[in-house]
JSON list of C-alpha atoms in Angstrom, two decimals:
[
{"chain": "A", "resi": 1, "resn": "GLY", "atom": "CA", "xyz": [-0.06, 0.03, 0.00]},
{"chain": "A", "resi": 2, "resn": "ASN", "atom": "CA", "xyz": [3.05, 2.34, -0.02]},
{"chain": "A", "resi": 3, "resn": "GLY", "atom": "CA", "xyz": [3.70, 2.32, -3.75]},
{"chain": "A", "resi": 4, "resn": "ALA", "atom": "CA", "xyz": [7.53, 2.70, -4.62]},
{"chain": "A", "resi": 5, "resn": "ARG", "atom": "CA", "xyz": [8.26, 2.62, -0.85]},
{"chain": "A", "resi": 6, "resn": "ASP", "atom": "CA", "xyz": [7.07, -0.98, -0.38]},
{"chain": "A", "resi": 7, "resn": "ALA", "atom": "CA", "xyz": [9.82, -3.13, 1.14]},
{"chain": "A", "resi": 8, "resn": "ILE", "atom": "CA", "xyz": [10.33, -6.60, 2.44]},
{"chain": "A", "resi": 9, "resn": "CYS", "atom": "CA", "xyz": [10.19, -7.03, 6.24]},
{"chain": "A", "resi": 10, "resn": "HIS", "atom": "CA", "xyz": [11.11, -10.13, 8.13]},
{"chain": "A", "resi": 11, "resn": "ALA", "atom": "CA", "xyz": [9.81, -11.75, 11.36]},
{"chain": "A", "resi": 12, "resn": "TRP", "atom": "CA", "xyz": [10.70, -15.07, 13.13]},
{"chain": "A", "resi": 13, "resn": "SER", "atom": "CA", "xyz": [9.02, -17.51, 15.32]},
{"chain": "A", "resi": 14, "resn": "GLN", "atom": "CA", "xyz": [9.93, -20.59, 17.63]},
{"chain": "A", "resi": 15, "resn": "ASP", "atom": "CA", "xyz": [6.33, -21.90, 17.81]},
{"chain": "A", "resi": 16, "resn": "GLY", "atom": "CA", "xyz": [4.85, -20.72, 14.38]},
{"chain": "A", "resi": 17, "resn": "ILE", "atom": "CA", "xyz": [2.10, -18.78, 16.30]},
{"chain": "A", "resi": 18, "resn": "SER", "atom": "CA", "xyz": [3.78, -15.65, 17.91]},
{"chain": "A", "resi": 19, "resn": "PHE", "atom": "CA", "xyz": [6.38, -13.69, 15.80]},
{"chain": "A", "resi": 20, "resn": "THR", "atom": "CA", "xyz": [8.95, -11.41, 16.50]},
{"chain": "A", "resi": 21, "resn": "ARG", "atom": "CA", "xyz": [9.92, -8.61, 13.93]},
{"chain": "A", "resi": 22, "resn": "ASN", "atom": "CA", "xyz": [13.35, -8.18, 12.86]},
{"chain": "A", "resi": 23, "resn": "LYS", "atom": "CA", "xyz": [14.67, -4.97, 14.55]},
{"chain": "A", "resi": 24, "resn": "SER", "atom": "CA", "xyz": [16.43, -3.87, 11.26]},
{"chain": "A", "resi": 25, "resn": "ASN", "atom": "CA", "xyz": [13.06, -3.93, 9.24]},
{"chain": "A", "resi": 26, "resn": "PRO", "atom": "CA", "xyz": [12.53, -3.36, 6.30]},
{"chain": "A", "resi": 27, "resn": "VAL", "atom": "CA", "xyz": [15.37, -5.95, 5.55]},
{"chain": "A", "resi": 28, "resn": "PHE", "atom": "CA", "xyz": [15.40, -5.39, 1.79]},
{"chain": "A", "resi": 29, "resn": "SER", "atom": "CA", "xyz": [14.60, -3.14, -1.13]},
{"chain": "A", "resi": 30, "resn": "PRO", "atom": "CA", "xyz": [16.30, -3.26, -4.53]},
{"chain": "A", "resi": 31, "resn": "ASP", "atom": "CA", "xyz": [18.80, -0.90, -6.01]},
{"chain": "A", "resi": 32, "resn": "GLY", "atom": "CA", "xyz": [19.42, -0.42, -9.67]},
{"chain": "A", "resi": 33, "resn": "SER", "atom": "CA", "xyz": [18.09, 2.19, -12.34]},
{"chain": "A", "resi": 34, "resn": "TRP", "atom": "CA", "xyz": [15.97, -0.43, -13.91]},
{"chain": "A", "resi": 35, "resn": "ASN", "atom": "CA", "xyz": [13.37, -0.54, -10.94]},
{"chain": "A", "resi": 36, "resn": "CYS", "atom": "CA", "xyz": [11.60, 1.99, -8.66]},
{"chain": "A", "resi": 37, "resn": "GLY", "atom": "CA", "xyz": [13.03, 0.65, -5.40]},
{"chain": "A", "resi": 38, "resn": "ARG", "atom": "CA", "xyz": [9.79, -1.27, -4.50]},
{"chain": "A", "resi": 39, "resn": "ALA", "atom": "CA", "xyz": [9.83, -4.82, -3.22]},
{"chain": "A", "resi": 40, "resn": "ILE", "atom": "CA", "xyz": [6.73, -7.17, -2.53]},
{"chain": "A", "resi": 41, "resn": "ASP", "atom": "CA", "xyz": [5.82, -10.78, -2.91]},
{"chain": "A", "resi": 42, "resn": "ALA", "atom": "CA", "xyz": [8.85, -12.15, -1.01]},
{"chain": "A", "resi": 43, "resn": "GLU", "atom": "CA", "xyz": [9.75, -15.79, -1.59]},
{"chain": "A", "resi": 44, "resn": "VAL", "atom": "CA", "xyz": [12.92, -17.49, 0.22]},
{"chain": "A", "resi": 45, "resn": "ILE", "atom": "CA", "xyz": [14.33, -20.82, -0.53]},
{"chain": "A", "resi": 46, "resn": "SER", "atom": "CA", "xyz": [17.61, -22.49, 0.71]},
{"chain": "A", "resi": 47, "resn": "TYR", "atom": "CA", "xyz": [19.78, -23.33, -2.33]},
{"chain": "A", "resi": 48, "resn": "LYS", "atom": "CA", "xyz": [23.54, -23.99, -2.79]},
{"chain": "A", "resi": 49, "resn": "ASP", "atom": "CA", "xyz": [24.44, -22.93, 0.90]},
{"chain": "A", "resi": 50, "resn": "GLN", "atom": "CA", "xyz": [22.70, -19.56, 0.32]},
{"chain": "A", "resi": 51, "resn": "TYR", "atom": "CA", "xyz": [19.08, -18.03, 1.08]},
{"chain": "A", "resi": 52, "resn": "PHE", "atom": "CA", "xyz": [17.62, -16.97, -2.19]},
{"chain": "A", "resi": 53, "resn": "LEU", "atom": "CA", "xyz": [15.05, -14.02, -1.78]},
{"chain": "A", "resi": 54, "resn": "TYR", "atom": "CA", "xyz": [12.80, -13.52, -4.85]},
{"chain": "A", "resi": 55, "resn": "TYR", "atom": "CA", "xyz": [10.63, -10.34, -4.92]},
{"chain": "A", "resi": 56, "resn": "ALA", "atom": "CA", "xyz": [8.40, -8.32, -7.39]},
{"chain": "A", "resi": 57, "resn": "THR", "atom": "CA", "xyz": [9.02, -4.76, -8.08]},
{"chain": "A", "resi": 58, "resn": "ARG", "atom": "CA", "xyz": [8.11, -2.21, -10.90]},
{"chain": "A", "resi": 59, "resn": "ASP", "atom": "CA", "xyz": [9.99, -0.26, -13.49]},
{"chain": "A", "resi": 60, "resn": "PRO", "atom": "CA", "xyz": [10.56, 3.63, -12.63]},
{"chain": "A", "resi": 61, "resn": "ALA", "atom": "CA", "xyz": [7.41, 4.44, -14.41]},
{"chain": "A", "resi": 62, "resn": "PHE", "atom": "CA", "xyz": [5.57, 2.06, -11.99]},
{"chain": "A", "resi": 63, "resn": "LYS", "atom": "CA", "xyz": [3.94, 0.30, -14.92]},
{"chain": "A", "resi": 64, "resn": "ILE", "atom": "CA", "xyz": [5.71, -3.07, -15.66]},
{"chain": "A", "resi": 65, "resn": "GLN", "atom": "CA", "xyz": [6.15, -5.58, -12.83]},
{"chain": "A", "resi": 66, "resn": "MET", "atom": "CA", "xyz": [9.00, -7.83, -12.73]},
{"chain": "A", "resi": 67, "resn": "VAL", "atom": "CA", "xyz": [10.93, -10.33, -10.48]},
{"chain": "A", "resi": 68, "resn": "GLY", "atom": "CA", "xyz": [14.39, -9.97, -8.98]},
{"chain": "A", "resi": 69, "resn": "VAL", "atom": "CA", "xyz": [16.59, -11.79, -6.64]},
{"chain": "A", "resi": 70, "resn": "ALA", "atom": "CA", "xyz": [18.93, -11.36, -3.63]},
{"chain": "A", "resi": 71, "resn": "VAL", "atom": "CA", "xyz": [21.08, -13.79, -1.49]},
{"chain": "A", "resi": 72, "resn": "THR", "atom": "CA", "xyz": [22.35, -14.05, 2.01]},
{"chain": "A", "resi": 73, "resn": "PRO", "atom": "CA", "xyz": [24.60, -16.65, 3.46]},
{"chain": "A", "resi": 74, "resn": "SER", "atom": "CA", "xyz": [23.45, -19.85, 5.28]},
{"chain": "A", "resi": 75, "resn": "GLY", "atom": "CA", "xyz": [22.98, -19.05, 8.85]},
{"chain": "A", "resi": 76, "resn": "SER", "atom": "CA", "xyz": [22.14, -15.44, 7.94]},
{"chain": "A", "resi": 77, "resn": "ASP", "atom": "CA", "xyz": [19.68, -13.57, 10.61]},
{"chain": "A", "resi": 78, "resn": "PHE", "atom": "CA", "xyz": [18.08, -12.02, 7.39]},
{"chain": "A", "resi": 79, "resn": "SER", "atom": "CA", "xyz": [18.87, -8.46, 8.81]},
{"chain": "A", "resi": 80, "resn": "ARG", "atom": "CA", "xyz": [19.12, -5.42, 6.73]},
{"chain": "A", "resi": 81, "resn": "GLY", "atom": "CA", "xyz": [22.71, -5.44, 5.09]},
{"chain": "A", "resi": 82, "resn": "SER", "atom": "CA", "xyz": [22.96, -9.10, 4.98]},
{"chain": "A", "resi": 83, "resn": "TRP", "atom": "CA", "xyz": [21.46, -9.31, 1.48]},
{"chain": "A", "resi": 84, "resn": "LYS", "atom": "CA", "xyz": [23.38, -9.05, -1.61]},
{"chain": "A", "resi": 85, "resn": "HIS", "atom": "CA", "xyz": [21.25, -7.93, -4.56]},
{"chain": "A", "resi": 86, "resn": "LEU", "atom": "CA", "xyz": [22.02, -10.06, -7.71]},
{"chain": "A", "resi": 87, "resn": "SER", "atom": "CA", "xyz": [19.57, -8.28, -9.91]},
{"chain": "A", "resi": 88, "resn": "HIS", "atom": "CA", "xyz": [21.21, -4.88, -9.70]},
{"chain": "A", "resi": 89, "resn": "ASP", "atom": "CA", "xyz": [21.60, -4.58, -13.48]},
{"chain": "A", "resi": 90, "resn": "SER", "atom": "CA", "xyz": [18.35, -6.04, -14.70]},
{"chain": "A", "resi": 91, "resn": "ALA", "atom": "CA", "xyz": [15.34, -8.18, -13.58]},
{"chain": "A", "resi": 92, "resn": "ALA", "atom": "CA", "xyz": [15.55, -11.98, -13.17]},
{"chain": "A", "resi": 93, "resn": "LEU", "atom": "CA", "xyz": [12.32, -12.32, -14.96]},
{"chain": "A", "resi": 94, "resn": "LYS", "atom": "CA", "xyz": [10.14, -9.84, -16.80]},
{"chain": "A", "resi": 95, "resn": "PRO", "atom": "CA", "xyz": [7.24, -9.96, -19.23]},
{"chain": "A", "resi": 96, "resn": "VAL", "atom": "CA", "xyz": [7.94, -11.39, -22.62]},
{"chain": "A", "resi": 97, "resn": "PHE", "atom": "CA", "xyz": [4.88, -13.22, -23.97]},
{"chain": "A", "resi": 98, "resn": "ALA", "atom": "CA", "xyz": [1.67, -11.71, -24.83]},
{"chain": "A", "resi": 99, "resn": "TRP", "atom": "CA", "xyz": [-0.39, -13.48, -22.20]},
{"chain": "A", "resi": 100, "resn": "GLU", "atom": "CA", "xyz": [2.12, -12.19, -19.51]},
{"chain": "A", "resi": 101, "resn": "GLY", "atom": "CA", "xyz": [0.90, -8.48, -20.16]},
{"chain": "A", "resi": 102, "resn": "GLU", "atom": "CA", "xyz": [2.83, -5.98, -18.16]},
{"chain": "A", "resi": 103, "resn": "CYS", "atom": "CA", "xyz": [3.43, -8.20, -15.14]},
{"chain": "A", "resi": 104, "resn": "ILE", "atom": "CA", "xyz": [5.47, -11.06, -13.68]},
{"chain": "A", "resi": 105, "resn": "GLU", "atom": "CA", "xyz": [4.83, -11.45, -9.92]},
{"chain": "A", "resi": 106, "resn": "ALA", "atom": "CA", "xyz": [4.18, -13.77, -7.07]},
{"chain": "A", "resi": 107, "resn": "PRO", "atom": "CA", "xyz": [7.20, -16.12, -7.63]},
{"chain": "A", "resi": 108, "resn": "SER", "atom": "CA", "xyz": [6.88, -19.51, -5.86]},
{"chain": "A", "resi": 109, "resn": "ILE", "atom": "CA", "xyz": [9.92, -21.72, -5.89]},
{"chain": "A", "resi": 110, "resn": "ILE", "atom": "CA", "xyz": [10.90, -25.41, -5.30]},
{"chain": "A", "resi": 111, "resn": "GLU", "atom": "CA", "xyz": [13.92, -27.44, -5.65]},
{"chain": "A", "resi": 112, "resn": "ARG", "atom": "CA", "xyz": [13.97, -30.64, -7.57]},
{"chain": "A", "resi": 113, "resn": "ASN", "atom": "CA", "xyz": [16.97, -32.73, -8.70]},
{"chain": "A", "resi": 114, "resn": "ASN", "atom": "CA", "xyz": [19.37, -29.67, -8.05]},
{"chain": "A", "resi": 115, "resn": "LYS", "atom": "CA", "xyz": [17.28, -27.37, -10.20]},
{"chain": "A", "resi": 116, "resn": "LEU", "atom": "CA", "xyz": [14.87, -24.60, -9.01]},
{"chain": "A", "resi": 117, "resn": "TYR", "atom": "CA", "xyz": [11.41, -24.42, -10.44]},
{"chain": "A", "resi": 118, "resn": "MET", "atom": "CA", "xyz": [9.51, -21.19, -10.33]},
{"chain": "A", "resi": 119, "resn": "ALA", "atom": "CA", "xyz": [5.66, -20.80, -10.73]},
{"chain": "A", "resi": 120, "resn": "TYR", "atom": "CA", "xyz": [4.90, -17.17, -11.44]},
{"chain": "A", "resi": 121, "resn": "ALA", "atom": "CA", "xyz": [1.97, -15.09, -12.25]},
{"chain": "A", "resi": 122, "resn": "GLY", "atom": "CA", "xyz": [1.77, -13.55, -15.59]},
{"chain": "A", "resi": 123, "resn": "ALA", "atom": "CA", "xyz": [-0.18, -10.44, -16.18]},
{"chain": "A", "resi": 124, "resn": "TYR", "atom": "CA", "xyz": [-1.95, -8.23, -13.52]},
{"chain": "A", "resi": 125, "resn": "ASN", "atom": "CA", "xyz": [-4.93, -9.62, -11.64]},
{"chain": "A", "resi": 126, "resn": "ASN", "atom": "CA", "xyz": [-8.06, -10.39, -13.77]},
{"chain": "A", "resi": 127, "resn": "TRP", "atom": "CA", "xyz": [-6.38, -9.33, -17.11]},
{"chain": "A", "resi": 128, "resn": "PRO", "atom": "CA", "xyz": [-6.54, -12.48, -16.93]},
{"chain": "A", "resi": 129, "resn": "GLN", "atom": "CA", "xyz": [-3.75, -13.48, -14.75]},
{"chain": "A", "resi": 130, "resn": "GLN", "atom": "CA", "xyz": [-2.31, -16.89, -15.51]},
{"chain": "A", "resi": 131, "resn": "VAL", "atom": "CA", "xyz": [0.51, -19.21, -14.20]},
{"chain": "A", "resi": 132, "resn": "GLY", "atom": "CA", "xyz": [3.73, -19.78, -15.96]},
{"chain": "A", "resi": 133, "resn": "ILE", "atom": "CA", "xyz": [6.83, -22.15, -15.08]},
{"chain": "A", "resi": 134, "resn": "ALA", "atom": "CA", "xyz": [10.45, -21.27, -15.30]},
{"chain": "A", "resi": 135, "resn": "ILE", "atom": "CA", "xyz": [13.52, -23.20, -14.46]},
{"chain": "A", "resi": 136, "resn": "SER", "atom": "CA", "xyz": [17.10, -22.20, -13.13]},
{"chain": "A", "resi": 137, "resn": "THR", "atom": "CA", "xyz": [20.23, -24.08, -12.35]},
{"chain": "A", "resi": 138, "resn": "ASP", "atom": "CA", "xyz": [21.95, -21.21, -10.49]},
{"chain": "A", "resi": 139, "resn": "GLY", "atom": "CA", "xyz": [18.88, -19.44, -8.87]},
{"chain": "A", "resi": 140, "resn": "ILE", "atom": "CA", "xyz": [19.85, -16.36, -11.00]},
{"chain": "A", "resi": 141, "resn": "HIS", "atom": "CA", "xyz": [19.18, -17.04, -14.57]},
{"chain": "A", "resi": 142, "resn": "TRP", "atom": "CA", "xyz": [15.72, -18.40, -15.57]},
{"chain": "A", "resi": 143, "resn": "GLU", "atom": "CA", "xyz": [14.34, -20.08, -18.58]},
{"chain": "A", "resi": 144, "resn": "ARG", "atom": "CA", "xyz": [10.74, -20.58, -19.30]},
{"chain": "A", "resi": 145, "resn": "LEU", "atom": "CA", "xyz": [9.54, -24.06, -19.75]},
{"chain": "A", "resi": 146, "resn": "PHE", "atom": "CA", "xyz": [6.40, -23.12, -21.85]},
{"chain": "A", "resi": 147, "resn": "THR", "atom": "CA", "xyz": [5.51, -20.44, -24.22]},
{"chain": "A", "resi": 148, "resn": "ASP", "atom": "CA", "xyz": [1.85, -20.60, -23.20]},
{"chain": "A", "resi": 149, "resn": "PRO", "atom": "CA", "xyz": [0.43, -20.57, -19.68]},
{"chain": "A", "resi": 150, "resn": "PHE", "atom": "CA", "xyz": [1.02, -23.80, -17.49]},
{"chain": "A", "resi": 151, "resn": "LEU", "atom": "CA", "xyz": [-2.14, -23.15, -15.73]},
{"chain": "A", "resi": 152, "resn": "ALA", "atom": "CA", "xyz": [-4.70, -20.86, -17.71]},
{"chain": "A", "resi": 153, "resn": "ASN", "atom": "CA", "xyz": [-7.81, -19.12, -16.60]},
{"chain": "A", "resi": 154, "resn": "GLY", "atom": "CA", "xyz": [-11.03, -20.87, -17.05]},
{"chain": "A", "resi": 155, "resn": "LYS", "atom": "CA", "xyz": [-13.40, -20.61, -19.91]},
{"chain": "A", "resi": 156, "resn": "ALA", "atom": "CA", "xyz": [-16.43, -18.21, -19.86]},
{"chain": "A", "resi": 157, "resn": "GLY", "atom": "CA", "xyz": [-18.92, -19.09, -17.10]},
{"chain": "A", "resi": 158, "resn": "SER", "atom": "CA", "xyz": [-16.32, -20.99, -15.02]},
{"chain": "A", "resi": 159, "resn": "TRP", "atom": "CA", "xyz": [-15.37, -20.16, -11.50]},
{"chain": "A", "resi": 160, "resn": "ASN", "atom": "CA", "xyz": [-11.96, -18.95, -12.53]},
{"chain": "A", "resi": 161, "resn": "SER", "atom": "CA", "xyz": [-12.64, -17.11, -15.81]},
{"chain": "A", "resi": 162, "resn": "SER", "atom": "CA", "xyz": [-11.27, -13.84, -14.55]},
{"chain": "A", "resi": 163, "resn": "GLU", "atom": "CA", "xyz": [-7.87, -15.61, -13.68]},
{"chain": "A", "resi": 164, "resn": "SER", "atom": "CA", "xyz": [-5.88, -18.49, -12.30]},
{"chain": "A", "resi": 165, "resn": "GLY", "atom": "CA", "xyz": [-3.24, -16.57, -10.31]},
{"chain": "A", "resi": 166, "resn": "HIS", "atom": "CA", "xyz": [-0.67, -16.03, -7.47]},
{"chain": "A", "resi": 167, "resn": "PRO", "atom": "CA", "xyz": [0.47, -19.60, -7.40]},
{"chain": "A", "resi": 168, "resn": "ASP", "atom": "CA", "xyz": [2.07, -21.58, -4.72]},
{"chain": "A", "resi": 169, "resn": "LEU", "atom": "CA", "xyz": [4.15, -24.69, -5.44]},
{"chain": "A", "resi": 170, "resn": "PHE", "atom": "CA", "xyz": [4.14, -27.20, -2.44]},
{"chain": "A", "resi": 171, "resn": "VAL", "atom": "CA", "xyz": [5.92, -30.51, -1.96]},
{"chain": "A", "resi": 172, "resn": "ASP", "atom": "CA", "xyz": [4.32, -32.68, 0.77]},
{"chain": "A", "resi": 173, "resn": "HIS", "atom": "CA", "xyz": [6.19, -35.14, 3.05]},
{"chain": "A", "resi": 174, "resn": "GLN", "atom": "CA", "xyz": [5.54, -37.95, 0.55]},
{"chain": "A", "resi": 175, "resn": "GLY", "atom": "CA", "xyz": [7.08, -36.04, -2.23]},
{"chain": "A", "resi": 176, "resn": "LYS", "atom": "CA", "xyz": [3.92, -35.23, -4.13]},
{"chain": "A", "resi": 177, "resn": "THR", "atom": "CA", "xyz": [3.88, -31.68, -5.77]},
{"chain": "A", "resi": 178, "resn": "VAL", "atom": "CA", "xyz": [0.86, -29.58, -5.48]},
{"chain": "A", "resi": 179, "resn": "LEU", "atom": "CA", "xyz": [0.19, -26.36, -7.21]},
{"chain": "A", "resi": 180, "resn": "PHE", "atom": "CA", "xyz": [-2.20, -23.92, -5.25]},
{"chain": "A", "resi": 181, "resn": "PHE", "atom": "CA", "xyz": [-3.76, -20.83, -6.91]},
{"chain": "A", "resi": 182, "resn": "GLN", "atom": "CA", "xyz": [-6.39, -18.15, -6.52]},
{"chain": "A", "resi": 183, "resn": "GLY", "atom": "CA", "xyz": [-9.26, -17.49, -9.04]},
{"chain": "A", "resi": 184, "resn": "ASN", "atom": "CA", "xyz": [-12.51, -15.63, -9.34]},
{"chain": "A", "resi": 185, "resn": "ASP", "atom": "CA", "xyz": [-15.22, -14.98, -12.20]},
{"chain": "A", "resi": 186, "resn": "ASP", "atom": "CA", "xyz": [-16.12, -11.47, -11.27]},
{"chain": "A", "resi": 187, "resn": "LYS", "atom": "CA", "xyz": [-12.93, -9.46, -11.87]},
{"chain": "A", "resi": 188, "resn": "GLY", "atom": "CA", "xyz": [-11.79, -9.75, -8.27]},
{"chain": "A", "resi": 189, "resn": "LYS", "atom": "CA", "xyz": [-15.01, -8.86, -6.30]},
{"chain": "A", "resi": 190, "resn": "THR", "atom": "CA", "xyz": [-14.64, -12.32, -4.69]},
{"chain": "A", "resi": 191, "resn": "TRP", "atom": "CA", "xyz": [-11.66, -14.79, -4.39]},
{"chain": "A", "resi": 192, "resn": "LEU", "atom": "CA", "xyz": [-11.41, -18.45, -4.33]},
{"chain": "A", "resi": 193, "resn": "LEU", "atom": "CA", "xyz": [-8.56, -20.89, -3.77]},
{"chain": "A", "resi": 194, "resn": "SER", "atom": "CA", "xyz": [-7.87, -24.17, -5.33]},
{"chain": "A", "resi": 195, "resn": "SER", "atom": "CA", "xyz": [-5.16, -26.62, -6.23]},
{"chain": "A", "resi": 196, "resn": "ARG", "atom": "CA", "xyz": [-3.92, -28.94, -8.91]},
{"chain": "A", "resi": 197, "resn": "ASN", "atom": "CA", "xyz": [-1.66, -31.88, -8.49]},
{"chain": "A", "resi": 198, "resn": "ILE", "atom": "CA", "xyz": [1.57, -32.11, -10.46]},
{"chain": "A", "resi": 199, "resn": "SER", "atom": "CA", "xyz": [3.40, -35.06, -12.08]},
{"chain": "A", "resi": 200, "resn": "TRP", "atom": "CA", "xyz": [6.95, -34.89, -13.50]},
{"chain": "A", "resi": 201, "resn": "LYS", "atom": "CA", "xyz": [7.99, -36.25, -16.87]},
{"chain": "A", "resi": 202, "resn": "LYS", "atom": "CA", "xyz": [11.71, -35.90, -17.66]},
{"chain": "A", "resi": 203, "resn": "ASP", "atom": "CA", "xyz": [12.02, -32.98, -15.36]},
{"chain": "A", "resi": 204, "resn": "ARG", "atom": "CA", "xyz": [9.04, -31.16, -16.69]},
{"chain": "A", "resi": 205, "resn": "PRO", "atom": "CA", "xyz": [5.88, -30.46, -14.70]},
{"chain": "A", "resi": 206, "resn": "VAL", "atom": "CA", "xyz": [2.44, -31.74, -15.92]},
{"chain": "A", "resi": 207, "resn": "LEU", "atom": "CA", "xyz": [-0.85, -31.00, -14.67]},
{"chain": "A", "resi": 208, "resn": "ASP", "atom": "CA", "xyz": [-2.84, -34.08, -13.32]}
]
């Protein structure tokens, strides 16, 4: 709600119920001339002895939404100053395909076979927003696996005709991969949550 002043904050908990704010909050906002300094939609994953922080930001005109990345060492307290911004010169992922409109946001990351997979929301809410998948072997450089949406919005008259967006990839204790997402059929007046199971074929995700 603070526009270009939005930033990432951190809190920690020993019981998952009560949280303590990091005294150095906000802990991260991006530098670089390609973005406006905003950071939202935080996603953190441990990979190759570092924590990778993915975030969404916008260009200086506050029109195009993109994803960037920063890292902090394993064992970090996530405090301000501990993060190294790896997207100083350019975004890690920005809109390319027509269906992505002017927005890439809501990155959700899992590791599989030493590779990172990102589910991301393409286009702003209700344009319609749809879900894409990208892959990385270093956490910095990303390649899309599909030119079309991995999970599209529904057809006219369906519950998610306005969008299938803001994804979350989840792997349960049995190794099953689930894609959670939000949707609606009224341009965002109401919101519903749903999920789809994912199978894997030659390191590529497939919707069940």
